[in-house]
mmCIF file of C-alpha atoms in Angstrom:
data_model
loop_
_atom_site.group_PDB
_atom_site.id
_atom_site.type_symbol
_atom_site.label_atom_id
_atom_site.label_comp_id
_atom_site.label_asym_id
_atom_site.label_seq_id
_atom_site.Cartn_x
_atom_site.Cartn_y
_atom_site.Cartn_z
ATOM 1 C CA UNK A 1 3.778 7.130 -11.747
ATOM 2 C CA UNK A 2 5.304 3.920 -13.039
ATOM 3 C CA UNK A 3 3.399 0.669 -13.462
ATOM 4 C CA UNK A 4 5.080 -2.685 -13.010
ATOM 5 C CA UNK A 5 4.007 -6.310 -13.091
ATOM 6 C CA UNK A 6 6.051 -8.005 -10.398
ATOM 7 C CA UNK A 7 6.709 -8.883 -6.776
ATOM 8 C CA UNK A 8 6.480 -5.792 -4.551
ATOM 9 C CA UNK A 9 8.760 -7.410 -1.954
ATOM 10 C CA UNK A 10 11.645 -7.164 -4.438
ATOM 11 C CA UNK A 11 11.114 -3.444 -5.136
ATOM 12 C CA UNK A 12 14.208 -1.273 -4.690
ATOM 13 C CA UNK A 13 12.507 1.784 -3.206
ATOM 14 C CA UNK A 14 12.576 3.787 0.027
ATOM 15 C CA UNK A 15 9.116 2.529 1.016
ATOM 16 C CA UNK A 16 7.037 -0.548 0.281
ATOM 17 C CA UNK A 17 3.349 -0.033 1.022
ATOM 18 C CA UNK A 18 1.424 -2.805 2.741
ATOM 19 C CA UNK A 19 -2.353 -3.165 2.618
ATOM 20 C CA UNK A 20 -2.914 -3.492 6.357
ATOM 21 C CA UNK A 21 -5.474 -3.926 9.064
ATOM 22 C CA UNK A 22 -5.409 -1.695 12.130
ATOM 23 C CA UNK A 23 -4.318 -4.451 14.493
ATOM 24 C CA UNK A 24 -1.000 -5.547 12.955
ATOM 25 C CA UNK A 25 -1.317 -9.234 11.972
ATOM 26 C CA UNK A 26 -0.020 -9.864 8.442
ATOM 27 C CA UNK A 27 -1.894 -13.021 7.495
ATOM 28 C CA UNK A 28 -2.837 -12.735 3.828
ATOM 29 C CA UNK A 29 -2.221 -11.152 0.440
ATOM 30 C CA UNK A 30 0.519 -8.536 0.127
ATOM 31 C CA UNK A 31 0.934 -8.429 3.920
ATOM 32 C CA UNK A 32 1.775 -12.131 4.093
ATOM 33 C CA UNK A 33 4.187 -11.815 1.153
ATOM 34 C CA UNK A 34 5.958 -8.916 2.925
ATOM 35 C CA UNK A 35 6.168 -10.908 6.184
ATOM 36 C CA UNK A 36 7.549 -13.987 4.396
ATOM 37 C CA UNK A 37 10.162 -12.001 2.457
ATOM 38 C CA UNK A 38 11.091 -9.446 5.129
ATOM 39 C CA UNK A 39 10.757 -11.490 8.297
ATOM 40 C CA UNK A 40 8.230 -11.904 11.088
ATOM 41 C CA UNK A 41 9.796 -9.001 12.986
ATOM 42 C CA UNK A 42 7.867 -6.674 10.632
ATOM 43 C CA UNK A 43 4.595 -8.190 11.869
ATOM 44 C CA UNK A 44 5.744 -8.104 15.507
ATOM 45 C CA UNK A 45 6.621 -4.421 15.143
ATOM 46 C CA UNK A 46 3.289 -3.739 13.388
ATOM 47 C CA UNK A 47 1.343 -5.316 16.262
ATOM 48 C CA UNK A 48 3.242 -3.189 18.809
ATOM 49 C CA UNK A 49 2.705 0.014 16.806
ATOM 50 C CA UNK A 50 -1.020 -0.752 16.476
ATOM 51 C CA UNK A 51 -1.330 -1.280 20.242
ATOM 52 C CA UNK A 52 0.159 2.192 20.778
ATOM 53 C CA UNK A 53 -1.476 4.152 17.948
ATOM 54 C CA UNK A 54 -4.785 2.299 17.409
ATOM 55 C CA UNK A 55 -4.859 3.242 13.693
ATOM 56 C CA UNK A 56 -8.197 3.571 11.895
ATOM 57 C CA UNK A 57 -9.069 2.794 8.268
ATOM 58 C CA UNK A 58 -7.452 5.458 6.084
ATOM 59 C CA UNK A 59 -4.487 5.923 8.440
ATOM 60 C CA UNK A 60 -0.872 4.963 7.735
ATOM 61 C CA UNK A 61 1.682 3.688 10.235
ATOM 62 C CA UNK A 62 5.370 2.941 9.727
ATOM 63 C CA UNK A 63 7.614 -0.008 10.591
ATOM 64 C CA UNK A 64 11.085 -1.112 9.606
ATOM 65 C CA UNK A 65 11.419 -3.238 6.464
ATOM 66 C CA UNK A 66 13.233 -6.218 7.975
ATOM 67 C CA UNK A 67 15.290 -8.065 5.356
ATOM 68 C CA UNK A 68 13.732 -6.176 2.418
ATOM 69 C CA UNK A 69 15.722 -3.631 0.380
ATOM 70 C CA UNK A 70 13.312 -0.827 1.308
ATOM 71 C CA UNK A 71 14.005 1.449 4.282
ATOM 72 C CA UNK A 72 10.458 1.297 5.636
ATOM 73 C CA UNK A 73 7.098 -0.391 5.310
ATOM 74 C CA UNK A 74 4.179 2.047 5.239
ATOM 75 C CA UNK A 75 1.111 0.138 6.417
ATOM 76 C CA UNK A 76 -1.997 1.638 4.778
ATOM 77 C CA UNK A 77 -4.936 0.658 6.976
ATOM 78 C CA UNK A 78 -7.668 -0.496 4.598
ATOM 79 C CA UNK A 79 -9.669 -2.264 7.349
ATOM 80 C CA UNK A 80 -9.744 -2.160 11.153
ATOM 81 C CA UNK A 81 -9.787 -5.926 11.742
ATOM 82 C CA UNK A 82 -8.325 -8.687 9.573
ATOM 83 C CA UNK A 83 -10.543 -9.765 6.649
ATOM 84 C CA UNK A 84 -13.082 -6.935 6.980
ATOM 85 C CA UNK A 85 -14.448 -5.385 3.782
ATOM 86 C CA UNK A 86 -12.921 -2.079 2.707
ATOM 87 C CA UNK A 87 -14.185 0.704 0.394
ATOM 88 C CA UNK A 88 -13.101 3.113 -2.329
ATOM 89 C CA UNK A 89 -13.333 5.993 0.166
ATOM 90 C CA UNK A 90 -10.958 4.233 2.563
ATOM 91 C CA UNK A 91 -8.513 3.631 -0.318
ATOM 92 C CA UNK A 92 -8.697 7.336 -1.265
ATOM 93 C CA UNK A 93 -7.972 8.358 2.342
ATOM 94 C CA UNK A 94 -5.085 5.851 2.504
ATOM 95 C CA UNK A 95 -3.499 7.313 -0.644
ATOM 96 C CA UNK A 96 -3.665 10.848 0.765
ATOM 97 C CA UNK A 97 -2.255 9.615 4.103
ATOM 98 C CA UNK A 98 0.573 7.796 2.277
ATOM 99 C CA UNK A 99 1.561 10.944 0.381
ATOM 100 C CA UNK A 100 1.413 13.035 3.560
ATOM 101 C CA UNK A 101 3.599 10.557 5.509
ATOM 102 C CA UNK A 102 6.066 10.223 2.606
ATOM 103 C CA UNK A 103 6.483 13.996 2.367
ATOM 104 C CA UNK A 104 6.815 14.324 6.142
ATOM 105 C CA UNK A 105 9.621 11.696 6.113
ATOM 106 C CA UNK A 106 11.209 13.066 2.895
ATOM 107 C CA UNK A 107 10.671 9.788 1.040
ATOM 108 C CA UNK A 108 11.779 9.831 -2.597
ATOM 109 C CA UNK A 109 10.392 6.500 -3.880
ATOM 110 C CA UNK A 110 7.502 4.252 -2.966
ATOM 111 C CA UNK A 111 6.021 0.991 -4.311
ATOM 112 C CA UNK A 112 2.273 0.443 -3.893
ATOM 113 C CA UNK A 113 0.120 -2.645 -4.361
ATOM 114 C CA UNK A 114 -3.527 -2.532 -5.439
ATOM 115 C CA UNK A 115 -4.869 -1.550 -2.008
ATOM 116 C CA UNK A 116 -8.041 -3.291 -0.747
ATOM 117 C CA UNK A 117 -8.583 -5.316 -3.943
ATOM 118 C CA UNK A 118 -7.873 -8.720 -2.381
ATOM 119 C CA UNK A 119 -9.168 -9.439 1.114
ATOM 120 C CA UNK A 120 -10.754 -5.947 1.210
ATOM 121 C CA UNK A 121 -13.008 -6.859 -1.712
ATOM 122 C CA UNK A 122 -12.998 -3.510 -3.549
ATOM 123 C CA UNK A 123 -13.260 -3.920 -7.358
ATOM 124 C CA UNK A 124 -9.916 -3.352 -9.102
ATOM 125 C CA UNK A 125 -11.504 -1.025 -11.686
ATOM 126 C CA UNK A 126 -12.787 1.250 -8.908
ATOM 127 C CA UNK A 127 -9.418 1.321 -7.148
ATOM 128 C CA UNK A 128 -7.683 2.083 -10.470
ATOM 129 C CA UNK A 129 -9.878 5.192 -10.880
ATOM 130 C CA UNK A 130 -8.909 6.440 -7.408
ATOM 131 C CA UNK A 131 -5.198 5.761 -8.051
ATOM 132 C CA UNK A 132 -5.395 7.874 -11.208
ATOM 133 C CA UNK A 133 -7.289 10.650 -9.422
ATOM 134 C CA UNK A 134 -4.904 10.878 -6.444
ATOM 135 C CA UNK A 135 -1.519 9.787 -7.821
ATOM 136 C CA UNK A 136 -1.375 10.774 -11.507
ATOM 137 C CA UNK A 137 0.114 14.232 -10.956
ATOM 138 C CA UNK A 138 2.438 13.472 -8.028
ATOM 139 C CA UNK A 139 5.902 14.654 -9.072
ATOM 140 C CA UNK A 140 7.903 14.890 -5.834
ATOM 141 C CA UNK A 141 7.761 11.146 -5.060
ATOM 142 C CA UNK A 142 8.634 8.389 -7.525
ATOM 143 C CA UNK A 143 5.637 6.078 -7.267
ATOM 144 C CA UNK A 144 5.641 2.567 -8.705
ATOM 145 C CA UNK A 145 2.355 0.686 -8.668
ATOM 146 C CA UNK A 146 3.061 -3.042 -8.600
ATOM 147 C CA UNK A 147 0.819 -6.036 -9.160
ATOM 148 C CA UNK A 148 2.026 -9.620 -9.348
ATOM 149 C CA UNK A 149 -0.763 -10.780 -11.712
ATOM 150 C CA UNK A 150 -0.807 -7.701 -13.953
ATOM 151 C CA UNK A 151 -4.614 -7.437 -13.878
ATOM 152 C CA UNK A 152 -4.685 -4.243 -11.794
ATOM 153 C CA UNK A 153 -1.966 -2.715 -14.006
ATOM 154 C CA UNK A 154 -4.218 -3.229 -17.072
ATOM 155 C CA UNK A 155 -7.116 -1.442 -15.355
ATOM 156 C CA UNK A 156 -4.835 1.403 -14.293
ATOM 157 C CA UNK A 157 -3.378 1.732 -17.817
ATOM 158 C CA UNK A 158 -6.936 2.004 -19.181
ATOM 159 C CA UNK A 159 -7.757 4.745 -16.652
ATOM 160 C CA UNK A 160 -4.572 6.689 -17.403
ATOM 161 C CA UNK A 161 -5.397 6.708 -21.145
ATOM 162 C CA UNK A 162 -8.674 8.517 -20.424
ATOM 163 C CA UNK A 163 -8.523 12.293 -20.344
ATOM 164 C CA UNK A 164 -9.852 13.949 -17.228
#
């Protein structure tokens, strides 16, 4: 797992992960940044996919990546409706779902934001612990955790220094 302070929309990876709701609108945080950089067709596709699949918190659904360099956007559903609170357990389920979907689609590289730490309201320290627990020993997928402010990266670095 690599850690990077930077803009996830510029990541050169197979998959960029979006912190999503289960309805499709991309109105804030990482989702809005992805829509602005990749085009509104990502949001339009997300809304259509959500109408068909009705994803629940913890699920992952896939759309194209629009104008971004990535091949796909994996939308990790951290809340059912926009602006609902999320939880550490939902983040844990999302991470497992992301790995399962990536392996199913033979994805080699993936960039993740700090899921549910913005609109979802989950403390960054708590999410960092779950990232370490679930992602630390993944070897078949190159995972880059990205954070534009760097705050989440600091918490994750602290967690990774601790021995299990």
